[in-house]
PDB file of C-alpha atoms in Angstrom:
ATOM      1  CA  MET A 230     -26.379  -0.886   0.898  1.00 32.00           C
ATOM      2  CA  VAL A 231     -24.960  -4.175  -0.267  1.00 32.00           C
ATOM      3  CA  LEU A 232     -22.322  -2.330  -2.243  1.00 32.00           C
ATOM      4  CA  VAL A 233     -21.174  -0.344   0.780  1.00 32.00           C
ATOM      5  CA  HIS A 234     -20.854  -3.551   2.775  1.00 31.00           C
ATOM      6  CA  GLY A 235     -19.011  -5.244  -0.063  1.00 33.00           C
ATOM      7  CA  LEU A 236     -16.488  -2.413  -0.231  1.00 35.00           C
ATOM      8  CA  SER A 237     -16.089  -1.958   3.492  1.00 32.00           C
ATOM      9  CA  CYS A 238     -12.579  -3.385   3.195  1.00 34.00           C
ATOM     10  CA  LEU A 239     -11.380  -0.201   1.458  1.00 36.00           C
ATOM     11  CA  SER A 240      -9.236   1.773   3.879  1.00 34.00           C
ATOM     12  CA  TYR A 241      -8.580   5.493   4.130  1.00 32.00           C
ATOM     13  CA  GLY A 242      -6.389   5.286   7.205  1.00 35.00           C
ATOM     14  CA  PRO A 243      -2.738   6.230   7.703  1.00 37.00           C
ATOM     15  CA  VAL A 244      -0.407   5.719   4.767  1.00 37.00           C
ATOM     16  CA  SER A 245       1.298   2.331   4.716  1.00 36.00           C
ATOM     17  CA  LEU A 246       3.825   1.136   2.182  1.00 36.00           C
ATOM     18  CA  PRO A 247       3.868  -2.673   2.228  1.00 37.00           C
ATOM     19  CA  ARG A 248       6.419  -4.635   0.254  1.00 38.00           C
ATOM     20  CA  LEU A 249       4.564  -6.469  -2.488  1.00 36.00           C
ATOM     21  CA  ASP A 250       5.705  -9.661  -4.106  1.00 41.00           C
ATOM     22  CA  ARG A 251       4.733 -10.445  -7.705  1.00 38.00           C
ATOM     23  CA  ARG A 252       1.593 -12.331  -6.687  1.00 39.00           C
ATOM     24  CA  GLN A 253       0.390  -9.484  -4.475  1.00 42.00           C
ATOM     25  CA  CYS A 254       0.982  -6.931  -7.241  1.00 42.00           C
ATOM     26  CA  ALA A 255      -1.161  -9.000  -9.600  1.00 45.00           C
ATOM     27  CA  CYS A 256      -3.854  -9.235  -6.929  1.00 47.00           C
ATOM     28  CA  GLN A 257      -3.832  -5.477  -6.419  1.00 53.00           C
ATOM     29  CA  LYS A 258      -4.388  -4.835 -10.124  1.00 54.00           C
ATOM     30  CA  GLY A 259      -7.177  -7.394 -10.204  1.00 54.00           C
ATOM     31  CA  CYS A 260      -8.734  -5.881  -7.086  1.00 54.00           C
ATOM     32  CA  THR A 261      -8.741  -2.391  -8.591  1.00 58.00           C
ATOM     33  CA  ARG A 262     -10.123  -3.677 -11.892  1.00 59.00           C
ATOM     34  CA  LEU A 263     -12.982  -5.523 -10.186  1.00 55.00           C
ATOM     35  CA  ALA A 264     -13.769  -2.491  -8.019  1.00 59.00           C
ATOM     36  CA  ALA A 265     -14.000  -0.360 -11.168  1.00 61.00           C
ATOM     37  CA  HIS A 266     -16.606  -2.729 -12.572  1.00 56.00           C
ATOM     38  CA  ILE A 267     -18.553  -2.453  -9.311  1.00 54.00           C
ATOM     39  CA  VAL A 268     -18.682   1.340  -9.540  1.00 56.00           C
ATOM     40  CA  ARG A 269     -19.946   1.089 -13.116  1.00 57.00           C
ATOM     41  CA  ALA A 270     -22.580  -1.399 -12.001  1.00 53.00           C
ATOM     42  CA  VAL A 271     -23.871   1.040  -9.380  1.00 50.00           C
ATOM     43  CA  ASN A 272     -24.678   3.501 -12.148  1.00 54.00           C
ATOM     44  CA  ASN A 273     -26.563   0.730 -13.950  1.00 54.00           C
ATOM     45  CA  PRO A 274     -30.281   0.667 -13.144  1.00 48.00           C
ATOM     46  CA  ASP A 275     -30.129  -3.122 -12.624  1.00 54.00           C
ATOM     47  CA  PRO A 276     -29.545  -3.564  -8.839  1.00 49.00           C
ATOM     48  CA  PRO A 277     -28.741  -7.304  -8.866  1.00 52.00           C
ATOM     49  CA  ALA A 278     -25.676  -6.682 -11.049  1.00 52.00           C
ATOM     50  CA  GLY A 279     -24.175  -4.303  -8.480  1.00 51.00           C
ATOM     51  CA  ALA A 280     -25.005  -6.629  -5.604  1.00 55.00           C
ATOM     52  CA  ASP A 281     -23.387  -9.622  -7.314  1.00 63.00           C
ATOM     53  CA  LEU A 282     -20.233  -7.665  -8.118  1.00 61.00           C
ATOM     54  CA  ALA A 283     -19.990  -6.359  -4.556  1.00 55.00           C
ATOM     55  CA  ARG A 284     -20.099  -9.902  -3.210  1.00 60.00           C
ATOM     56  CA  ASP A 285     -17.518 -10.995  -5.778  1.00 66.00           C
ATOM     57  CA  PHE A 286     -15.244  -8.126  -4.763  1.00 58.00           C
ATOM     58  CA  SER A 287     -15.427  -8.974  -1.066  1.00 55.00           C
ATOM     59  CA  LYS A 288     -14.817 -12.656  -1.804  1.00 60.00           C
ATOM     60  CA  PHE A 289     -11.859 -11.794  -4.056  1.00 60.00           C
ATOM     61  CA  VAL A 290     -10.158  -9.717  -1.365  1.00 52.00           C
ATOM     62  CA  ASN A 291     -10.752 -12.284   1.362  1.00 55.00           C
ATOM     63  CA  GLU A 292      -9.558 -15.274  -0.663  1.00 60.00           C
ATOM     64  CA  THR A 293      -6.480 -13.715  -2.282  1.00 57.00           C
ATOM     65  CA  GLY A 294      -5.291 -11.404   0.475  1.00 51.00           C
ATOM     66  CA  ALA A 295      -5.126  -8.663  -2.138  1.00 50.00           C
ATOM     67  CA  VAL A 296      -3.839  -5.226  -1.221  1.00 47.00           C
ATOM     68  CA  THR A 297      -6.998  -3.166  -1.441  1.00 51.00           C
ATOM     69  CA  PRO A 298      -6.942  -0.060  -3.662  1.00 53.00           C
ATOM     70  CA  LEU A 299      -7.379   3.575  -2.722  1.00 61.00           C
ATOM     71  CA  LYS A 300      -5.538   3.548   0.591  1.00 68.00           C
ATOM     72  CA  THR A 301      -3.790   6.759  -0.375  1.00 73.00           C
ATOM     73  CA  ARG A 302      -5.933   9.825  -1.024  1.00 86.00           C
ATOM     74  CA  LYS A 303      -3.468  12.629  -0.317  1.00 92.00           C
ATOM     75  CA  PRO A 304       0.269  13.307  -0.672  1.00 95.00           C
ATOM     76  CA  SER A 305       2.726  12.280   2.014  1.00 94.00           C
ATOM     77  CA  HIS A 306       6.479  12.597   2.448  1.00 94.00           C
ATOM     78  CA  LEU A 307       6.432   8.815   2.990  1.00 94.00           C
ATOM     79  CA  LEU A 308       5.350   8.150  -0.598  1.00 95.00           C
ATOM     80  CA  PRO A 309       7.980   7.566  -3.294  1.00 96.00           C
ATOM     81  CA  PRO A 310       7.208   9.073  -6.710  1.00 97.00           C
ATOM     82  CA  THR A 311       5.984   5.736  -8.112  1.00 97.00           C
ATOM     83  CA  ALA A 312       3.400   5.503  -5.310  1.00 96.00           C
ATOM     84  CA  ALA A 313       2.264   9.095  -5.966  1.00 97.00           C
ATOM     85  CA  VAL A 314       1.576   8.214  -9.613  1.00 98.00           C
ATOM     86  CA  ALA A 315      -0.208   4.990  -8.648  1.00 96.00           C
ATOM     87  CA  ALA A 316      -2.384   6.757  -6.070  1.00 96.00           C
ATOM     88  CA  GLN A 317      -3.681   9.208  -8.669  1.00 97.00           C
ATOM     89  CA  LEU A 318      -4.336   6.625 -11.371  1.00 97.00           C
ATOM     90  CA  ASP A 319      -6.044   4.212  -8.978  1.00 96.00           C
ATOM     91  CA  ALA A 320      -8.303   7.038  -7.804  1.00 96.00           C
ATOM     92  CA  LEU A 321      -9.119   8.204 -11.346  1.00 97.00           C
ATOM     93  CA  GLN A 322      -9.905   4.626 -12.355  1.00 96.00           C
ATOM     94  CA  LEU A 323     -12.602   4.668  -9.649  1.00 94.00           C
ATOM     95  CA  ASN A 324     -13.447   8.308 -10.167  1.00 95.00           C
ATOM     96  CA  ASP A 325     -16.902   8.159  -8.601  1.00 94.00           C
ATOM     97  CA  TRP A 326     -15.942   6.147  -5.508  1.00 91.00           C
ATOM     98  CA  PRO A 327     -16.679   6.810  -2.696  1.00 90.00           C
ATOM     99  CA  GLU A 328     -18.499   9.839  -4.122  1.00 92.00           C
ATOM    100  CA  ARG A 329     -18.843  11.402  -7.543  1.00 94.00           C
ATOM    101  CA  GLY A 330     -15.626  13.059  -8.719  1.00 96.00           C
ATOM    102  CA  ALA A 331     -13.550  11.697  -5.811  1.00 95.00           C
ATOM    103  CA  GLY A 332     -10.800  10.549  -8.190  1.00 96.00           C
ATOM    104  CA  ILE A 333     -10.372  14.009  -9.714  1.00 97.00           C
ATOM    105  CA  HIS A 334     -10.353  15.458  -6.204  1.00 97.00           C
ATOM    106  CA  THR A 335      -7.472  13.112  -5.300  1.00 97.00           C
ATOM    107  CA  ALA A 336      -5.528  14.101  -8.420  1.00 98.00           C
ATOM    108  CA  PHE A 337      -6.020  17.765  -7.496  1.00 98.00           C
ATOM    109  CA  LEU A 338      -4.558  17.117  -4.023  1.00 97.00           C
ATOM    110  CA  PHE A 339      -1.496  15.445  -5.602  1.00 98.00           C
ATOM    111  CA  SER A 340      -0.886  18.382  -7.945  1.00 97.00           C
ATOM    112  CA  LYS A 341       1.545  21.039  -6.769  1.00 97.00           C
ATOM    113  CA  PRO A 342      -0.388  23.731  -4.856  1.00 96.00           C
ATOM    114  CA  TYR A 343       0.159  27.373  -5.705  1.00 95.00           C
ATOM    115  CA  GLY A 344       2.764  28.950  -3.399  1.00 94.00           C
ATOM    116  CA  CYS A 345       3.230  25.747  -1.404  1.00 93.00           C
ATOM    117  CA  GLU A 346       6.882  26.505  -0.585  1.00 90.00           C
ATOM    118  CA  SER A 347       5.907  29.676   1.298  1.00 90.00           C
ATOM    119  CA  MET A 348       2.922  28.223   3.154  1.00 90.00           C
ATOM    120  CA  ILE A 349       3.110  27.850   6.923  1.00 85.00           C
ATOM    121  CA  THR A 350       0.523  25.109   7.097  1.00 82.00           C
ATOM    122  CA  GLY A 351      -1.052  23.122   4.304  1.00 78.00           C
ATOM    123  CA  PRO A 352      -4.789  23.716   3.795  1.00 77.00           C
ATOM    124  CA  ALA A 353      -7.178  20.763   3.627  1.00 81.00           C
ATOM    125  CA  LEU A 354      -7.943  21.812   0.064  1.00 86.00           C
ATOM    126  CA  PRO A 355      -5.590  24.166  -1.801  1.00 92.00           C
ATOM    127  CA  ASP A 356      -7.177  27.124  -3.567  1.00 94.00           C
ATOM    128  CA  GLN A 357      -5.234  26.393  -6.753  1.00 97.00           C
ATOM    129  CA  ALA A 358      -3.034  23.615  -8.112  1.00 97.00           C
ATOM    130  CA  ARG A 359      -0.655  23.317 -11.048  1.00 97.00           C
ATOM    131  CA  SER A 360      -2.177  22.670 -14.460  1.00 97.00           C
ATOM    132  CA  TRP A 361      -1.235  19.336 -16.006  1.00 97.00           C
ATOM    133  CA  TYR A 362      -0.699  20.933 -19.406  1.00 95.00           C
ATOM    134  CA  GLY A 363       2.873  21.687 -18.316  1.00 80.00           C
ATOM    135  CA  LYS A 364       2.638  25.462 -18.509  1.00 81.00           C
ATOM    136  CA  GLU A 365       2.907  27.767 -15.516  1.00 87.00           C
ATOM    137  CA  ALA A 366      -0.819  27.963 -14.869  1.00 96.00           C
ATOM    138  CA  TRP A 367      -2.768  27.466 -11.662  1.00 97.00           C
ATOM    139  CA  LEU A 368      -6.285  26.073 -11.539  1.00 97.00           C
ATOM    140  CA  SER A 369      -9.099  25.975  -9.026  1.00 97.00           C
ATOM    141  CA  LEU A 370     -10.700  22.595  -8.355  1.00 97.00           C
ATOM    142  CA  GLU A 371     -13.507  23.479 -10.764  1.00 97.00           C
ATOM    143  CA  GLU A 372     -11.033  24.445 -13.501  1.00 98.00           C
ATOM    144  CA  PHE A 373      -8.918  21.362 -12.758  1.00 98.00           C
ATOM    145  CA  THR A 374     -12.024  19.178 -13.139  1.00 98.00           C
ATOM    146  CA  SER A 375     -12.774  20.746 -16.519  1.00 98.00           C
ATOM    147  CA  MET A 376      -9.193  20.079 -17.606  1.00 98.00           C
ATOM    148  CA  LEU A 377      -9.386  16.375 -16.705  1.00 97.00           C
ATOM    149  CA  GLN A 378     -12.716  16.050 -18.473  1.00 96.00           C
ATOM    150  CA  SER A 379     -11.247  17.483 -21.677  1.00 96.00           C
ATOM    151  CA  VAL A 380     -10.590  15.294 -24.728  1.00 95.00           C
ATOM    152  CA  ASP A 381      -6.876  14.992 -23.895  1.00 95.00           C
ATOM    153  CA  TYR A 382      -7.294  13.619 -20.380  1.00 97.00           C
ATOM    154  CA  LYS A 383     -10.741  12.041 -20.431  1.00 95.00           C
ATOM    155  CA  PRO A 384      -9.301   8.530 -21.103  1.00 95.00           C
ATOM    156  CA  LEU A 385      -7.973   8.608 -17.520  1.00 96.00           C
ATOM    157  CA  ILE A 386     -11.455   8.861 -16.030  1.00 96.00           C
ATOM    158  CA  ASN A 387     -12.890   5.435 -15.133  1.00 95.00           C
ATOM    159  CA  CYS A 388     -10.278   3.758 -17.325  1.00 95.00           C
ATOM    160  CA  GLU A 389     -10.384  -0.009 -17.767  1.00 93.00           C
ATOM    161  CA  SER A 390      -6.791  -0.479 -16.586  1.00 94.00           C
ATOM    162  CA  TRP A 391      -3.399   1.194 -16.408  1.00 97.00           C
ATOM    163  CA  GLN A 392       0.235   0.151 -16.166  1.00 97.00           C
ATOM    164  CA  ALA A 393       3.612   1.836 -15.877  1.00 98.00           C
ATOM    165  CA  THR A 394       5.628   1.504 -19.092  1.00 97.00           C
ATOM    166  CA  SER A 395       8.887   2.932 -17.758  1.00 97.00           C
ATOM    167  CA  PRO A 396      10.775   3.093 -14.493  1.00 96.00           C
ATOM    168  CA  MET A 397      10.806   6.386 -12.652  1.00 97.00           C
ATOM    169  CA  VAL A 398      13.366   8.503 -14.518  1.00 96.00           C
ATOM    170  CA  PHE A 399      15.319  11.414 -13.010  1.00 95.00           C
ATOM    171  CA  PRO A 400      16.296  13.379 -16.122  1.00 91.00           C
ATOM    172  CA  SER A 401      18.730  15.846 -14.567  1.00 87.00           C
ATOM    173  CA  SER A 402      22.219  14.869 -13.501  1.00 82.00           C
ATOM    174  CA  ARG A 403      22.418  17.963 -11.279  1.00 82.00           C
ATOM    175  CA  THR A 404      19.300  17.480  -9.167  1.00 81.00           C
ATOM    176  CA  SER A 405      17.021  14.656  -8.081  1.00 89.00           C
ATOM    177  CA  ASP A 406      13.916  16.759  -7.415  1.00 95.00           C
ATOM    178  CA  ARG A 407      12.411  16.179 -10.866  1.00 96.00           C
ATOM    179  CA  ALA A 408      11.133  12.840 -12.138  1.00 97.00           C
ATOM    180  CA  VAL A 409       9.083  11.443 -15.030  1.00 97.00           C
ATOM    181  CA  GLN A 410       7.303   8.156 -15.632  1.00 98.00           C
ATOM    182  CA  SER A 411       5.312   6.962 -18.619  1.00 98.00           C
ATOM    183  CA  VAL A 412       2.091   5.006 -18.236  1.00 98.00           C
ATOM    184  CA  GLU A 413      -0.308   3.272 -20.590  1.00 98.00           C
ATOM    185  CA  ILE A 414      -4.019   3.770 -20.031  1.00 97.00           C
ATOM    186  CA  MET A 415      -6.539   1.327 -21.422  1.00 95.00           C
ATOM    187  CA  ALA A 416      -9.631   3.449 -21.887  1.00 90.00           C
ATOM    188  CA  GLN A 417     -12.967   1.843 -22.542  1.00 72.00           C
ATOM    189  CA  ARG A 418     -15.026   3.312 -25.319  1.00 65.00           C
ATOM    190  CA  THR A 419     -18.064   2.353 -27.331  1.00 56.00           C
ATOM    191  CA  SER A 420     -17.745   1.644 -31.018  1.00 56.00           C
ATOM    192  CA  GLY A 421     -21.279   1.333 -32.305  1.00 53.00           C
ATOM    193  CA  HIS A 422     -22.914  -0.931 -29.767  1.00 46.00           C
ATOM    194  CA  ALA A 423     -19.886  -3.096 -28.946  1.00 52.00           C
ATOM    195  CA  PRO A 424     -17.402  -2.019 -26.222  1.00 55.00           C
ATOM    196  CA  SER A 425     -13.779  -1.774 -27.290  1.00 58.00           C
ATOM    197  CA  GLU A 426     -10.539  -0.675 -25.695  1.00 66.00           C
ATOM    198  CA  ARG A 427      -7.842   1.671 -26.935  1.00 77.00           C
ATOM    199  CA  PRO A 428      -4.482   2.396 -25.251  1.00 92.00           C
ATOM    200  CA  HIS A 429      -3.297   5.925 -24.476  1.00 96.00           C
ATOM    201  CA  THR A 430       0.226   6.812 -23.365  1.00 98.00           C
ATOM    202  CA  PHE A 431       0.998   9.633 -20.937  1.00 98.00           C
ATOM    203  CA  THR A 432       4.072  10.816 -19.065  1.00 98.00           C
ATOM    204  CA  PHE A 433       3.756  12.052 -15.490  1.00 98.00           C
ATOM    205  CA  CYS A 434       6.062  14.943 -14.595  1.00 97.00           C
ATOM    206  CA  LEU A 435       6.728  15.191 -10.856  1.00 98.00           C
ATOM    207  CA  GLU A 436       8.493  17.629  -8.563  1.00 97.00           C
ATOM    208  CA  HIS A 437       9.901  16.905  -5.108  1.00 97.00           C
ATOM    209  CA  ILE A 438       8.875  19.735  -2.784  1.00 96.00           C
ATOM    210  CA  THR A 439      11.808  20.873  -0.645  1.00 94.00           C
ATOM    211  CA  GLN A 440      10.230  23.300   1.829  1.00 94.00           C
ATOM    212  CA  GLY A 441       6.949  24.299   3.419  1.00 93.00           C
ATOM    213  CA  PRO A 442       4.184  22.005   4.719  1.00 94.00           C
ATOM    214  CA  TYR A 443       4.505  19.753   1.648  1.00 95.00           C
ATOM    215  CA  LYS A 444       8.235  19.233   2.149  1.00 94.00           C
ATOM    216  CA  GLY A 445       9.289  15.767   1.009  1.00 96.00           C
ATOM    217  CA  CYS A 446       6.149  15.168  -1.091  1.00 96.00           C
ATOM    218  CA  TRP A 447       6.235  14.255  -4.768  1.00 97.00           C
ATOM    219  CA  MET A 448       3.665  16.396  -6.574  1.00 97.00           C
ATOM    220  CA  THR A 449       2.442  16.364 -10.180  1.00 98.00           C
ATOM    221  CA  VAL A 450       3.386  19.407 -12.248  1.00 97.00           C
ATOM    222  CA  GLY A 451       2.395  18.070 -15.657  1.00 97.00           C
ATOM    223  CA  LEU A 452       0.982  15.146 -17.617  1.00 98.00           C
ATOM    224  CA  ARG A 453       2.242  15.020 -21.186  1.00 97.00           C
ATOM    225  CA  LEU A 454       0.575  13.095 -23.991  1.00 96.00           C
ATOM    226  CA  GLY A 455       3.007  10.461 -25.247  1.00 97.00           C
ATOM    227  CA  ASP A 456       6.077   8.678 -23.862  1.00 97.00           C
ATOM    228  CA  TYR A 457       8.876  11.030 -22.787  1.00 95.00           C
ATOM    229  CA  ALA A 458      10.478   8.699 -20.235  1.00 96.00           C
ATOM    230  CA  ASN A 459      11.799   5.998 -22.567  1.00 93.00           C
ATOM    231  CA  VAL A 460      14.097   8.293 -24.554  1.00 84.00           C
TER     232      VAL A 460
END
């Protein structure tokens, strides 16, 4: 119960896109990082650890005025492509908040739904979404979950931290409805009994939907291993 109170500042309301100065951006990263530690502490059988971290998190937000993470859980035409990438990575970093697998669920919602251009209204949960492997394949939520839990993408789940390593790049000179951005993921792993960190580089491939209920939204159509934006 203490944890819920400590995280009550997390908002799932309407999308807002505040302008962040450098200090606020640093606070947001710190806020997300601390929240990730809280979620890990909940899965630890030692209750005092989770309670202490929850109080620290609440104090951190109140004292710094940090922009709290996880405000965005679904795509919106108001979100630029950089915000769409950030929303997915922030959610995956706290994959089991507010419930188990919530981060993967968010990533599924941000992935291009099957037949979205011909839909009349957008369902609350699409039946299928585009595979991140970059091929023309469509996955159910269960299949999408299995994909993200594979060796290739598992570093994204509950990662220690992440950062963009390129600007958003629009590779085509003829159209602006495709974009890519590379990111570095610091995944936590265990080497023997001592925790260690190892970076992984991925490139998000996004598509700007031009018709249907998702018109104006930037959706993920692939996540490539490696850096394909800084070329």
